[in-house]
């Protein structure tokens, strides 16, 4: 089936440094999402993105977070600077339209030390 | 802010048994419910979605929806050890995003 690719699968970073998580969405999809999951439990919405713009962001999407998809390349989540509480698995997802199946990548496990 | 509540938090069923999972949204604007399954260390994969009142069946999986109470349930019959996973219910409103519940951890005991 359709695949969302995430790079890297694991990242360890020093607190205060910048990190960029990369996502290659399903090729014809138009809506993109980032979710955060801690300890294999609740999947929490961070942000969604359509037509080059953020549509909605949650209160977890701190000022240190930003997303972009320059010229249809990777959809990225940048955290600058990182904090210890940013340690989690970040899942990228995409969908063709609204109310259509959302496909998730395998996640990037981010550890901030 | 919309909340999606799932119960039970964890469930153990014998192999071949029936597993029943519940999910309720607090947002009256919700128009779609989704059930995802996530095996440990893997990405969530959609099992089924439902938006109209009633029941939908696909193989061993049946989903019910009561729109008046914003309650959905997932039933897995003839449960297999490979069904052991975290089951996530999600709700959406106008399709902009999925709001997930806290999940039900299912263990099928062989």
Coordinates of C-alpha atoms in Angstrom, one line a residue:
Chain A
X1 CA 0.0 0.0 0.0
X2 CA 0.9 3.7 0.0
X3 CA 4.0 4.4 2.1
X4 CA 5.1 7.5 4.1
X5 CA 8.8 7.4 4.6
X6 CA 10.5 9.1 7.6
X7 CA 14.2 9.8 8.0
X8 CA 15.9 9.2 10.3
X9 CA 14.4 6.4 12.3
X10 CA 16.3 7.4 15.4
X11 CA 17.9 10.6 16.4
X12 CA 19.8 11.5 19.6
X13 CA 20.5 15.1 20.2
X14 CA 21.8 17.4 22.9
X15 CA 19.3 19.6 24.6
X16 CA 19.3 23.1 23.1
X17 CA 20.4 21.9 19.6
X18 CA 18.3 22.0 16.5
X19 CA 16.8 18.9 14.9
X20 CA 15.0 18.4 11.6
X21 CA 12.8 15.4 11.1
X22 CA 12.1 14.5 7.5
X23 CA 9.1 13.0 5.9
X24 CA 8.4 11.9 2.4
X25 CA 4.6 11.7 2.1
X26 CA 2.6 9.5 -0.3
X27 CA 3.2 11.1 -3.7
X28 CA -0.3 12.3 -4.6
X29 CA -1.4 13.2 -1.1
X30 CA -2.3 16.8 -0.3
X31 CA -2.7 16.9 3.5
X32 CA 0.2 16.4 5.8
X33 CA 0.4 15.9 9.6
X34 CA 2.8 15.5 12.5
X35 CA 1.8 13.6 15.6
X36 CA 3.8 12.9 18.8
X37 CA 3.6 9.7 20.8
X38 CA 5.2 9.2 24.2
X39 CA 5.8 5.7 25.6
X40 CA 3.8 3.9 22.9
X41 CA 0.6 5.5 24.3
X42 CA -1.6 8.4 23.2
X43 CA -1.0 9.7 19.7
X44 CA -1.2 13.5 20.0
X45 CA -1.8 15.9 17.1
X46 CA 0.8 18.5 16.6
X47 CA 0.0 20.2 13.3
X48 CA -1.5 19.8 9.8
X49 CA -0.5 21.4 6.6
X50 CA -2.2 21.9 3.2
X51 CA -1.4 24.0 0.2
X52 CA 1.8 25.3 1.6
X53 CA 0.3 26.5 4.9
X54 CA -0.4 25.4 8.4
X55 CA -4.1 24.8 8.9
X56 CA -4.2 24.1 12.6
X57 CA -1.7 23.5 15.3
X58 CA -2.2 22.2 18.8
X59 CA -0.9 23.6 22.1
X60 CA 1.9 21.0 21.9
X61 CA 3.2 22.8 18.8
X62 CA 5.4 25.2 20.7
X63 CA 7.0 28.3 19.3
X64 CA 10.2 26.3 18.9
X65 CA 8.5 24.1 16.3
X66 CA 8.2 24.8 12.6
X67 CA 7.0 22.9 9.6
X68 CA 7.6 23.4 5.9
X69 CA 7.5 21.6 2.6
X70 CA 9.6 23.6 0.2
X71 CA 8.8 23.0 -3.5
X72 CA 7.1 19.6 -2.9
X73 CA 10.2 18.0 -1.3
X74 CA 10.3 16.6 2.2
X75 CA 7.7 17.7 4.7
X76 CA 9.9 18.7 7.7
X77 CA 9.4 19.3 11.4
X78 CA 12.1 21.5 12.9
X79 CA 12.6 21.9 16.6
X80 CA 14.9 24.7 17.6
X81 CA 16.0 24.6 20.4
X82 CA 15.2 21.2 21.6
X83 CA 14.1 20.4 25.2
X84 CA 14.1 17.2 27.3
X85 CA 10.3 17.0 27.0
X86 CA 10.6 16.8 23.3
X87 CA 11.8 13.2 23.6
X88 CA 9.1 11.1 21.9
X89 CA 8.3 9.3 18.7
X90 CA 7.2 11.7 16.0
X91 CA 4.9 10.3 13.3
X92 CA 4.4 12.0 10.0
X93 CA 1.2 11.2 8.1
X94 CA -0.5 12.2 4.9
X95 CA -3.9 11.9 3.3
X96 CA -5.3 12.5 -0.2
X97 CA -8.2 14.6 1.0
X98 CA -10.3 15.4 4.0
X99 CA -12.2 12.4 5.4
X100 CA -9.9 10.0 3.6
X101 CA -7.6 7.4 5.1
X102 CA -4.6 8.9 6.9
X103 CA -1.4 6.9 6.3
X104 CA 1.4 7.0 8.9
X105 CA 5.1 6.6 8.6
X106 CA 7.1 4.4 10.9
X107 CA 8.1 7.3 13.1
X108 CA 11.3 9.0 14.2
X109 CA 12.3 8.2 17.7
X110 CA 13.8 11.5 19.1
X111 CA 15.9 11.4 22.3
X112 CA 17.0 14.7 23.7
X113 CA 19.8 14.3 26.3
Chain B
X1 CA -11.1 20.8 23.2
X2 CA -12.4 17.5 21.8
X3 CA -11.7 14.5 23.9
X4 CA -11.9 10.9 22.8
X5 CA -12.2 8.4 25.6
X6 CA -11.5 4.7 25.1
X7 CA -12.2 1.7 27.3
X8 CA -11.0 -0.5 28.6
X9 CA -7.4 0.6 29.0
X10 CA -6.3 -3.0 28.5
X11 CA -7.9 -6.3 27.6
X12 CA -6.9 -9.9 27.7
X13 CA -9.0 -12.4 25.6
X14 CA -8.3 -16.1 24.9
X15 CA -7.4 -17.1 21.4
X16 CA -10.6 -17.6 19.5
X17 CA -12.5 -15.3 21.8
X18 CA -14.3 -12.0 21.1
X19 CA -12.7 -8.7 21.9
X20 CA -14.9 -5.6 22.4
X21 CA -13.4 -2.1 22.5
X22 CA -15.3 1.1 23.1
X23 CA -14.8 4.7 22.2
X24 CA -16.7 7.9 22.8
X25 CA -16.2 11.5 21.6
X26 CA -17.2 14.6 23.6
X27 CA -17.5 16.7 20.4
X28 CA -20.9 16.9 18.8
X29 CA -19.3 18.1 15.6
X30 CA -17.5 14.8 15.0
X31 CA -18.6 13.2 11.7
X32 CA -16.1 10.3 11.2
X33 CA -14.7 7.7 13.5
X34 CA -11.6 5.7 12.7
X35 CA -10.0 2.6 14.2
X36 CA -6.3 2.1 13.9
X37 CA -4.1 -0.8 15.1
X38 CA -0.6 -0.3 16.2
X39 CA 1.8 -3.2 16.8
X40 CA 4.6 -2.5 19.3
X41 CA 7.2 -0.3 17.7
X42 CA 5.3 0.1 14.4
X43 CA 3.2 2.7 12.8
X44 CA -0.6 2.9 13.2
X45 CA -2.5 1.2 10.4
X46 CA -6.2 1.9 9.7
X47 CA -8.5 -1.0 10.3
X48 CA -11.9 0.6 9.6
X49 CA -13.8 3.8 9.5
X50 CA -17.4 4.6 10.0
X51 CA -19.5 7.8 9.6
X52 CA -23.1 6.6 9.5
X53 CA -25.3 5.0 12.2
X54 CA -25.2 1.3 12.3
X55 CA -22.7 -1.5 11.7
X56 CA -20.0 -2.3 9.3
X57 CA -18.3 -5.6 9.0
X58 CA -15.0 -6.6 7.3
X59 CA -13.8 -10.1 7.9
X60 CA -13.4 -10.7 11.7
X61 CA -13.8 -7.0 12.5
X62 CA -17.2 -5.3 13.1
X63 CA -17.6 -1.6 13.9
X64 CA -20.8 -0.1 15.4
X65 CA -21.6 3.6 15.5
X66 CA -24.3 5.4 17.5
X67 CA -24.2 9.0 16.3
X68 CA -26.6 10.2 19.0
X69 CA -24.3 9.2 21.8
X70 CA -21.1 9.6 19.7
X71 CA -20.1 6.1 20.7
X72 CA -18.4 3.6 18.5
X73 CA -17.2 0.1 19.3
X74 CA -14.9 -2.4 17.6
X75 CA -15.5 -6.1 17.9
X76 CA -12.9 -8.7 16.9
X77 CA -14.2 -12.2 16.7
X78 CA -12.0 -15.3 16.6
X79 CA -9.2 -13.3 18.1
X80 CA -5.7 -14.4 17.1
X81 CA -2.3 -13.8 18.9
X82 CA -1.4 -11.5 15.9
X83 CA -4.3 -9.2 16.9
X84 CA -2.3 -8.3 20.1
X85 CA -1.6 -4.6 19.7
X86 CA -2.6 -1.1 20.7
X87 CA -6.0 -0.2 19.3
X88 CA -6.5 3.5 18.7
X89 CA -9.8 5.2 18.1
X90 CA -9.8 8.5 16.4
X91 CA -12.5 11.1 15.6
X92 CA -12.5 13.8 12.9
X93 CA -14.5 16.8 12.3
X94 CA -14.7 18.1 8.7
X95 CA -11.6 15.9 8.0
X96 CA -9.0 18.4 9.1
X97 CA -7.3 16.1 11.6
X98 CA -7.6 13.0 13.7
X99 CA -8.0 13.3 17.4
X100 CA -7.0 10.0 19.0
X101 CA -8.0 8.4 22.3
X102 CA -5.6 6.9 24.7
X103 CA -5.9 3.5 23.2
X104 CA -6.8 0.0 24.3
X105 CA -4.0 -2.5 24.7
X106 CA -5.2 -5.9 23.6
X107 CA -3.5 -9.1 24.5
X108 CA -4.7 -12.4 22.9
X109 CA -3.7 -15.3 25.1
X110 CA -2.8 -18.4 23.0

